[in-house]
PDB file of C-alpha atoms in Angstrom:
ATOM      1  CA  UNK V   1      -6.615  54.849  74.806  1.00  0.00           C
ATOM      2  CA  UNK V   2      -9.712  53.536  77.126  1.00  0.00           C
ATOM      3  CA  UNK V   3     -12.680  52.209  74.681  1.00  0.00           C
ATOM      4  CA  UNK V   4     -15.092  54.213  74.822  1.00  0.00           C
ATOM      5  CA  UNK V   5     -18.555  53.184  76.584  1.00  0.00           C
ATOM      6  CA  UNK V   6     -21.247  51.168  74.160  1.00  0.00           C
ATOM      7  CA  UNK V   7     -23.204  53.717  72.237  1.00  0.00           C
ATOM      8  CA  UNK V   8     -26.629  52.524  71.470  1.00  0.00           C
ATOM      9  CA  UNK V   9     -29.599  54.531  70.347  1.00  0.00           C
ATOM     10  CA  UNK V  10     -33.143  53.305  69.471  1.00  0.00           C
ATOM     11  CA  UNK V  11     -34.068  53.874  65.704  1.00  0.00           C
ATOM     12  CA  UNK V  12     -30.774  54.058  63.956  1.00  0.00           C
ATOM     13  CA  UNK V  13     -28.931  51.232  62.362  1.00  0.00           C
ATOM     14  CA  UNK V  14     -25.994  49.823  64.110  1.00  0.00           C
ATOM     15  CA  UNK V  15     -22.673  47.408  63.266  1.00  0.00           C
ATOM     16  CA  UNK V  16     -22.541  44.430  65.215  1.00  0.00           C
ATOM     17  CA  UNK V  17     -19.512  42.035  65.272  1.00  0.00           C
ATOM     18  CA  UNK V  18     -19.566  39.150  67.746  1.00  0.00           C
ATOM     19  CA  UNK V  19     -16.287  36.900  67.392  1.00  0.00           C
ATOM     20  CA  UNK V  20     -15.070  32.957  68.569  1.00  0.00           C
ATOM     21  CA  UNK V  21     -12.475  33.601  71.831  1.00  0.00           C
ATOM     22  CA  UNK V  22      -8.964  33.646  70.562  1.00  0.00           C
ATOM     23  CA  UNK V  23     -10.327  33.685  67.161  1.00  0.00           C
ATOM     24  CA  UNK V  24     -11.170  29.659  67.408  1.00  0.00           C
ATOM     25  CA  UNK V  25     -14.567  28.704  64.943  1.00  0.00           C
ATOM     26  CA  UNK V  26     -17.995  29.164  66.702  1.00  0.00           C
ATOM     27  CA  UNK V  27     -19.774  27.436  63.808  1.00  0.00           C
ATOM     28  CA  UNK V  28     -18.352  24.056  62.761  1.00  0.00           C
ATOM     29  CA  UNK V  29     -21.213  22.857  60.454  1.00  0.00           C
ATOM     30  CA  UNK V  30     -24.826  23.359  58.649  1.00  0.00           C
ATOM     31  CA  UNK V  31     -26.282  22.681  62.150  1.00  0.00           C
ATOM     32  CA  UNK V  32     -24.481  25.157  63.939  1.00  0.00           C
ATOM     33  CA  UNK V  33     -25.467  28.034  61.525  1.00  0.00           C
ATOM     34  CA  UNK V  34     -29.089  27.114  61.281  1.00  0.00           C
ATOM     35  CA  UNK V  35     -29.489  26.874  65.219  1.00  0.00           C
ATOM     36  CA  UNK V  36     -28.042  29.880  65.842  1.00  0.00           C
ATOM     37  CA  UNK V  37     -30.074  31.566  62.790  1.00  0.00           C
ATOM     38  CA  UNK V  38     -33.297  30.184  64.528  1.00  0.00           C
ATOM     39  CA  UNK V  39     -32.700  31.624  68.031  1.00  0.00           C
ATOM     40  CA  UNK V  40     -31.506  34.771  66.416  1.00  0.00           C
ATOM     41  CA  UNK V  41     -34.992  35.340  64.495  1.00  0.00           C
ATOM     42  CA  UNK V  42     -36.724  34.466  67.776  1.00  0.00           C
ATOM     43  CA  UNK V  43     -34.996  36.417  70.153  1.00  0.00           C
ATOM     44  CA  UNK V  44     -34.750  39.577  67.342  1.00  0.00           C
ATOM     45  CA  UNK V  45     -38.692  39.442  67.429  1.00  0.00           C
ATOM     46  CA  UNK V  46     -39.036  39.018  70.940  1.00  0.00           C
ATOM     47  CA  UNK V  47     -36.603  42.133  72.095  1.00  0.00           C
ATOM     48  CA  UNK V  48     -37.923  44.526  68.810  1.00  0.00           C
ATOM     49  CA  UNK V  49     -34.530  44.490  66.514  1.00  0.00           C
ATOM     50  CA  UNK V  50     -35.057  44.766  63.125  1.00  0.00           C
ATOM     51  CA  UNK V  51     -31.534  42.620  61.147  1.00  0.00           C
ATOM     52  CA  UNK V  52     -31.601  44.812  57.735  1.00  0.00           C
ATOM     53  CA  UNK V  53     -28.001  42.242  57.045  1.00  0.00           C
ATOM     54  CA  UNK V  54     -26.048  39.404  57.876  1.00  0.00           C
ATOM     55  CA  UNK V  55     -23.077  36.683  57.521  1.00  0.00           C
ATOM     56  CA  UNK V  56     -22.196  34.371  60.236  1.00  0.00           C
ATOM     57  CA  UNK V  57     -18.420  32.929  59.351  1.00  0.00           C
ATOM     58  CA  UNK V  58     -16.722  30.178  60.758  1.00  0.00           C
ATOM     59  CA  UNK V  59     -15.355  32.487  63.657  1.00  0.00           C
ATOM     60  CA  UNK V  60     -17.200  35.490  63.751  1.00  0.00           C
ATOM     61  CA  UNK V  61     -20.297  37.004  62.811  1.00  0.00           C
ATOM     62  CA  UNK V  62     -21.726  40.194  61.251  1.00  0.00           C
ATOM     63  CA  UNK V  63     -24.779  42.192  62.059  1.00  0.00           C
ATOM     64  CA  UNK V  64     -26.916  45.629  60.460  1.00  0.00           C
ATOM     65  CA  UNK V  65     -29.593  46.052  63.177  1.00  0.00           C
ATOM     66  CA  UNK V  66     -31.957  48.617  63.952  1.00  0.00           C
ATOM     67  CA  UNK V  67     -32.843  48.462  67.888  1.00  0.00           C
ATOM     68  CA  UNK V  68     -36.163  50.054  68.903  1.00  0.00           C
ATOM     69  CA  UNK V  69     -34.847  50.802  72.677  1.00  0.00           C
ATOM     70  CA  UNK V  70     -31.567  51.487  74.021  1.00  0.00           C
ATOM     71  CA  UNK V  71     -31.795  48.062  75.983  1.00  0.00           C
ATOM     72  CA  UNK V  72     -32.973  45.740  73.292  1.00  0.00           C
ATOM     73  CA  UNK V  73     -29.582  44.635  70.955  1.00  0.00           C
ATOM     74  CA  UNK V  74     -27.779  43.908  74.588  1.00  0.00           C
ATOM     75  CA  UNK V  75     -30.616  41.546  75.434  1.00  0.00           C
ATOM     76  CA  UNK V  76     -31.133  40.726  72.202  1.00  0.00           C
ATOM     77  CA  UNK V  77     -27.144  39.194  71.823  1.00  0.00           C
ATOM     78  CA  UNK V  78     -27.143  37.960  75.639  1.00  0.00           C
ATOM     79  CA  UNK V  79     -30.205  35.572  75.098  1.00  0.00           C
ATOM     80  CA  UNK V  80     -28.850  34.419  72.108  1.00  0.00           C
ATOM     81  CA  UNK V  81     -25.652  33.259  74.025  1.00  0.00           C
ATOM     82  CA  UNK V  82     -27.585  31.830  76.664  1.00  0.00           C
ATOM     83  CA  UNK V  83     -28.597  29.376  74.485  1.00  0.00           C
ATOM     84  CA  UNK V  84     -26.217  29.046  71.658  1.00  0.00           C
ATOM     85  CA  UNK V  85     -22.918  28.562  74.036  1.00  0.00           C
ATOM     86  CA  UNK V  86     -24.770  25.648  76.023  1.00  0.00           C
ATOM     87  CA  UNK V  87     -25.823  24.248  72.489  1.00  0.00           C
ATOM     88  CA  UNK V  88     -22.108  24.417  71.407  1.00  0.00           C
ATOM     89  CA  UNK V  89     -20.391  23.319  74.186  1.00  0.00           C
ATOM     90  CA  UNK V  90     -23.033  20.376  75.139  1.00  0.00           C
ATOM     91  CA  UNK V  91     -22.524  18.966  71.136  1.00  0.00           C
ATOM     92  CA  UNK V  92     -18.344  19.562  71.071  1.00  0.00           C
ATOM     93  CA  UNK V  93     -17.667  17.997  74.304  1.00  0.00           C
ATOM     94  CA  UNK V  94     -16.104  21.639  75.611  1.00  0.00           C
ATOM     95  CA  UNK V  95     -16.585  23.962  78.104  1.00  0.00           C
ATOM     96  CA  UNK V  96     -16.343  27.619  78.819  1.00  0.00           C
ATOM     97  CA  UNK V  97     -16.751  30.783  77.217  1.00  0.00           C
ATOM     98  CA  UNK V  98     -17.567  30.683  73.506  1.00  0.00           C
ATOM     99  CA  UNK V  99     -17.194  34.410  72.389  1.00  0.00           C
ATOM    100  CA  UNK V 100     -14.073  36.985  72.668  1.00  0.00           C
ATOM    101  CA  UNK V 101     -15.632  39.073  75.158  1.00  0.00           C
ATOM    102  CA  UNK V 102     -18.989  41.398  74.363  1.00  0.00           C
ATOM    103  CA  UNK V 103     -20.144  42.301  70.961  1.00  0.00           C
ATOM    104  CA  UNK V 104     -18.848  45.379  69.697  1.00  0.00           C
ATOM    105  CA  UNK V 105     -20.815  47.828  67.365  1.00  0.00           C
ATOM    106  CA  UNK V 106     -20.973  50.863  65.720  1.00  0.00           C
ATOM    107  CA  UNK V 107     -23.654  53.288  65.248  1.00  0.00           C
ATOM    108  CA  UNK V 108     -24.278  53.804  61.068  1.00  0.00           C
ATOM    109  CA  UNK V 109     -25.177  57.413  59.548  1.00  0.00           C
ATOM    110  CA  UNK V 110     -28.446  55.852  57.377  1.00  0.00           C
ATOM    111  CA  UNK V 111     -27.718  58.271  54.725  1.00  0.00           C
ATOM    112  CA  UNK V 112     -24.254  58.252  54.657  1.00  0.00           C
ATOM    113  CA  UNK V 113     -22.800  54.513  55.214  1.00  0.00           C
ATOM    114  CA  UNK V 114     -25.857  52.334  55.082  1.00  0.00           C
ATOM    115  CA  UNK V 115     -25.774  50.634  51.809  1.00  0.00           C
ATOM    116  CA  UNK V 116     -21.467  50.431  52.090  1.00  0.00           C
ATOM    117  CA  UNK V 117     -21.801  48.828  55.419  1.00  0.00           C
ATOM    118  CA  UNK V 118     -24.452  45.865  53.751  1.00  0.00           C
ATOM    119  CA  UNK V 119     -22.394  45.552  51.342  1.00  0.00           C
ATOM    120  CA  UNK V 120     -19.509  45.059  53.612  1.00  0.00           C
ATOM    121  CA  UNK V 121     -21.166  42.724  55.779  1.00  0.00           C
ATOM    122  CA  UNK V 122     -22.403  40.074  52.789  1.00  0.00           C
ATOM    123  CA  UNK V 123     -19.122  40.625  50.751  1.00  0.00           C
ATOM    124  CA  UNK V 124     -16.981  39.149  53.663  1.00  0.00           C
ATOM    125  CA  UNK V 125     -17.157  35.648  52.390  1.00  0.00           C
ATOM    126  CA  UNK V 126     -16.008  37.014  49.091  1.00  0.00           C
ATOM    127  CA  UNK V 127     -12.901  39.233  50.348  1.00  0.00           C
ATOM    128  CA  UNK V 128     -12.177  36.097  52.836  1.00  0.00           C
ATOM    129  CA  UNK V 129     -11.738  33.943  49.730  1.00  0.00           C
ATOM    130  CA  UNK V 130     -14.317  31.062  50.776  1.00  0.00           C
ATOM    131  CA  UNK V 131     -16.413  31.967  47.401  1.00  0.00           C
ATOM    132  CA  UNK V 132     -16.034  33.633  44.378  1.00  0.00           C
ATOM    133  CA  UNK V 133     -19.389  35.308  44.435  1.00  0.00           C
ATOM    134  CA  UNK V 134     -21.783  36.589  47.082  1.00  0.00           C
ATOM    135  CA  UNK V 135     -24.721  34.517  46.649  1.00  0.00           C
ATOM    136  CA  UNK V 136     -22.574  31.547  46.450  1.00  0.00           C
ATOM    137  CA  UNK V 137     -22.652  31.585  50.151  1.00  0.00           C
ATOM    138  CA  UNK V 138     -25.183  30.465  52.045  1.00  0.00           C
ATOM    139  CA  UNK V 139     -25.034  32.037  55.692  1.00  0.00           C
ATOM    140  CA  UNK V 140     -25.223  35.775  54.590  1.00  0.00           C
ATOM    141  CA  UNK V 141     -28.748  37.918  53.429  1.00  0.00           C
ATOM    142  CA  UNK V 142     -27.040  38.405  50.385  1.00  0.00           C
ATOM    143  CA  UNK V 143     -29.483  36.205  48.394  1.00  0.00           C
ATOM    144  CA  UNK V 144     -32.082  37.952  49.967  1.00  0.00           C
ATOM    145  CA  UNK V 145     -31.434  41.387  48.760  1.00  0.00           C
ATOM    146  CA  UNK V 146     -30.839  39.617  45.624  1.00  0.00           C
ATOM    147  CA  UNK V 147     -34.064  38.178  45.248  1.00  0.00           C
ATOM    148  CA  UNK V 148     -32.487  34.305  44.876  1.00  0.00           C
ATOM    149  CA  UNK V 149     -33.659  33.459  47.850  1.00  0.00           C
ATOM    150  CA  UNK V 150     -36.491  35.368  50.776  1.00  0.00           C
ATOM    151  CA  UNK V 151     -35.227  35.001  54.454  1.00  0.00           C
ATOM    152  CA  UNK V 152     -38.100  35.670  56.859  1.00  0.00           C
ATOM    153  CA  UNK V 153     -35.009  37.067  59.026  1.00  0.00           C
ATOM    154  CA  UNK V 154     -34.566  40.296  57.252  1.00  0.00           C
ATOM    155  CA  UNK V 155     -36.360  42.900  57.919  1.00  0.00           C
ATOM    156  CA  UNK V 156     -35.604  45.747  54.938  1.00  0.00           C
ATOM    157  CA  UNK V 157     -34.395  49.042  55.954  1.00  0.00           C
ATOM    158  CA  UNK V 158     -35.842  52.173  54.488  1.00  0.00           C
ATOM    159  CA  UNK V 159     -32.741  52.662  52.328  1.00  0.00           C
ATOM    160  CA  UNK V 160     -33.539  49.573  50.518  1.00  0.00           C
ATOM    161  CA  UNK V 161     -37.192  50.532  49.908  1.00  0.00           C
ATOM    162  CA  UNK V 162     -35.382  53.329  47.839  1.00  0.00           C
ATOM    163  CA  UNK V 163     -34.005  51.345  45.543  1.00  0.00           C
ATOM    164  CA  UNK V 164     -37.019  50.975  43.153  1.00  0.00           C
ATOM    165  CA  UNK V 165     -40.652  50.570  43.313  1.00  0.00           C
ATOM    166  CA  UNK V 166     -41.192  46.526  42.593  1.00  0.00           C
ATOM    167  CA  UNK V 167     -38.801  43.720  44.331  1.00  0.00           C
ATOM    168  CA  UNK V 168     -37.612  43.641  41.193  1.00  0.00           C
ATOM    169  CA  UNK V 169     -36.440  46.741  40.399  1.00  0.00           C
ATOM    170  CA  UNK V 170     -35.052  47.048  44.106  1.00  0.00           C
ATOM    171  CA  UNK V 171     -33.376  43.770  43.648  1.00  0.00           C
ATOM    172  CA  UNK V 172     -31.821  44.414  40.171  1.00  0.00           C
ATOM    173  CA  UNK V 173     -30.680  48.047  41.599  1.00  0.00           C
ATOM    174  CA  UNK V 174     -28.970  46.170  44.917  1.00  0.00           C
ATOM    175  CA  UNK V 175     -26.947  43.890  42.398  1.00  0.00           C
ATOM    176  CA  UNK V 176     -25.985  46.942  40.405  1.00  0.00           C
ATOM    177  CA  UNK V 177     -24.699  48.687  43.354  1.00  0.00           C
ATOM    178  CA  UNK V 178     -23.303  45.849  45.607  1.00  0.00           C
ATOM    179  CA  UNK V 179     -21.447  44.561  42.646  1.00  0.00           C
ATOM    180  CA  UNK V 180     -18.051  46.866  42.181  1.00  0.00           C
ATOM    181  CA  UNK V 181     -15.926  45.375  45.364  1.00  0.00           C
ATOM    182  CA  UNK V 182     -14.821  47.641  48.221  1.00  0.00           C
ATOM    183  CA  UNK V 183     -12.009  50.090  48.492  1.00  0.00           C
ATOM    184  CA  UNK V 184      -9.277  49.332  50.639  1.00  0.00           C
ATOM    185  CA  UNK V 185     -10.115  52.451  52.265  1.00  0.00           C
ATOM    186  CA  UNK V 186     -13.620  51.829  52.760  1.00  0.00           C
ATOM    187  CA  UNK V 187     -13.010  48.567  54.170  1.00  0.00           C
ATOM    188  CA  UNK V 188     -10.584  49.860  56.672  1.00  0.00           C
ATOM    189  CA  UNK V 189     -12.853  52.720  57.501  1.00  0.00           C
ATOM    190  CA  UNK V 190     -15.587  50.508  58.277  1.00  0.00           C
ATOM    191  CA  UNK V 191     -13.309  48.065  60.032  1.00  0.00           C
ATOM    192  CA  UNK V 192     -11.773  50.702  62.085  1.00  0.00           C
ATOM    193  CA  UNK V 193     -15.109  52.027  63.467  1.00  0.00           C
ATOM    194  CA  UNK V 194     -16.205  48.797  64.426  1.00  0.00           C
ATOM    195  CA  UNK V 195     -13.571  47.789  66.340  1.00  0.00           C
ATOM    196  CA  UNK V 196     -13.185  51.338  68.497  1.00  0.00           C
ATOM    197  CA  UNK V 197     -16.798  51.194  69.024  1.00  0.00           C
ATOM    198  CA  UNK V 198     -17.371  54.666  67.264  1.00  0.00           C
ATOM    199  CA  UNK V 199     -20.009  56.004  65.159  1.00  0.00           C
ATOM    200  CA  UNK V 200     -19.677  55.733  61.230  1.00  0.00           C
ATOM    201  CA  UNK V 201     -21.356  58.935  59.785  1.00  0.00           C
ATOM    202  CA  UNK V 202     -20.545  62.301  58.351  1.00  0.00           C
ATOM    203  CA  UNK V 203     -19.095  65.201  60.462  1.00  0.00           C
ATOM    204  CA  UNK V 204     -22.491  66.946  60.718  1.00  0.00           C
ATOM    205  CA  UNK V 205     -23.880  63.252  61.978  1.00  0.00           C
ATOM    206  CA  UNK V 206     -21.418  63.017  64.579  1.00  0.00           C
ATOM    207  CA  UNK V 207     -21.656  66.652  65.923  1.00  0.00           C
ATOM    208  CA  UNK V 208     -25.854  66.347  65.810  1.00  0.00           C
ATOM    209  CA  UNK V 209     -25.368  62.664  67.265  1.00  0.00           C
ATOM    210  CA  UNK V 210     -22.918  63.987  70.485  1.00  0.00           C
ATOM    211  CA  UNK V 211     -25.291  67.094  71.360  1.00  0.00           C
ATOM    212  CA  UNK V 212     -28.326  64.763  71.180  1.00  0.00           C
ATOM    213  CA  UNK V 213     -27.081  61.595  73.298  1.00  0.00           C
ATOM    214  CA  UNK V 214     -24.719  64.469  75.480  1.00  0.00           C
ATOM    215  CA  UNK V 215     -21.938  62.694  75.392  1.00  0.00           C
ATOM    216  CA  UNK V 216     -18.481  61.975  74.077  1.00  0.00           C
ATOM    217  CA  UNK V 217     -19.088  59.490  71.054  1.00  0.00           C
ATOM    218  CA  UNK V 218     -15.491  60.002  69.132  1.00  0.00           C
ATOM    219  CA  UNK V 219     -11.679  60.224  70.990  1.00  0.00           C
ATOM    220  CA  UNK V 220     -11.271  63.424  72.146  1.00  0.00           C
ATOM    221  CA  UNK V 221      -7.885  65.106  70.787  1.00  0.00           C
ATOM    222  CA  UNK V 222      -5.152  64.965  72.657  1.00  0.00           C
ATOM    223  CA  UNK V 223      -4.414  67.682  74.918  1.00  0.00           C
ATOM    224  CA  UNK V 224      -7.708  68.820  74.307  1.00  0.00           C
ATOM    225  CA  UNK V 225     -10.695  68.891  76.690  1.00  0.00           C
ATOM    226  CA  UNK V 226     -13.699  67.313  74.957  1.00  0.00           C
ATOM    227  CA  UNK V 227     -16.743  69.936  74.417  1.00  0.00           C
ATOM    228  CA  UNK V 228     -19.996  69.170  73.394  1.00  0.00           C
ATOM    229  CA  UNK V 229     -20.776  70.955  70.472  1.00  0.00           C
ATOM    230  CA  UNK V 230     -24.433  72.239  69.350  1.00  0.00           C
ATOM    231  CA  UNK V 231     -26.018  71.215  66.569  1.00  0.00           C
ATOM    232  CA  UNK V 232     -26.120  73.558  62.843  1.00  0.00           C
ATOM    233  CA  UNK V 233     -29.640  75.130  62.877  1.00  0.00           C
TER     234      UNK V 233
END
């Protein structure tokens, strides 16, 4: 089945995954993550993306962004490759392309998959193996929500606002809730979506979401002609 074209729209979060061509490590030490942390805060300011969550691992890297424009998380990713591949290549004595192709991403229902998709992103070091506990790692926003540790990067989504009225009640109610681990269900859910490029939300999301963008944002069934669908009033 054909991937479906990039769905982007200003004002909601999205899932971004970038990954290292044929899987090989874009990050080989402190360096490496703290350059490409630096040109990510700059060139997140400069094209108006707001990163609500992180990790960067050795070969890939994880994203929750909220784009103000339907332009601004593609320029946003390209400028950052303009000047991390050079950086990369220039220090490793290589050459050529650095990444597996474009980013992919999925669009997140706020209400709906928000907080499981944060969690998702900063437990990845933890399901990986590589630590034993979220805030043991260092190149995630984990320790940020947690209060161990601000990161001018983050901007905080709504959702975490929520979560109490003081940093420290939100930060106390973010450990309580990130702390029971995934379901193998909900991983592969969330895995599945990003990788197809499809929107992560409820069934009333998606149906509002295909009416308002006018067009097709899930496979169509087979045999089936695809119909856009009005919203519920």
């Amino acid at each position: 089945m054909a991937r479906l074209p990039r769905l982007i729209v200003p004002n909601q979060p999205h899932h971004v995954i970038q990954t290292g061509a044929n899987n090989q490590d874009v990050f080989l030490d402190a360096q490496d993550y703290q350059t490409f942390l630096g040109w990510l805060r700059s060139a997140a300011k400069t094209y108006k993306v707001a990163i609500h969550a992180y990790v960067l691992m050795s070969n890939h890297l994880h994203l929750l962004v909220t784009p103000s424009d339907d332009a601004g998380l593609g320029q946003m990713m390209q400028w950052i490759g303009r000047y991390y591949v050079p950086y990369f290549n220039q220090k490793y004595a290589r050459s050529g392309t650095l990444w597996n192709g474009r980013y992919k991403t999925s669009l997140i229902d706020a209400d709906e998959y928000f907080m499981l998709c944060s969690r998702y992103i900063e437990f990845n070091p933890v399901r990986n193996g590589m630590v034993s506990r979220a805030e043991d790692y260092p190149w995630s926003s984990y320790s940020h929500h947690a209060g161990i540790r601000p990161d001018g990067l983050i901007t905080d989504h709504a959702k975490v606002w929520a979560l109490g009225n003081t940093p420290f009640q939100r930060e106390a109610a973010y450990i309580a809730m990130a702390e029971p681990a995934l379901s193998n269900d909900q991983i592969t859910l969330i895995g599945k979506a990003l990788l197809k490029g499809w929107p992560l939300g409820s069934q009333q999301f998606q149906t509002a979401l295909q009416a308002k963008v006018k067009r097709q944002v899930l496979p169509a069934k087979r045999g089936r002609p695809f119909k856009i669908k009005p919203p519920a009033e």
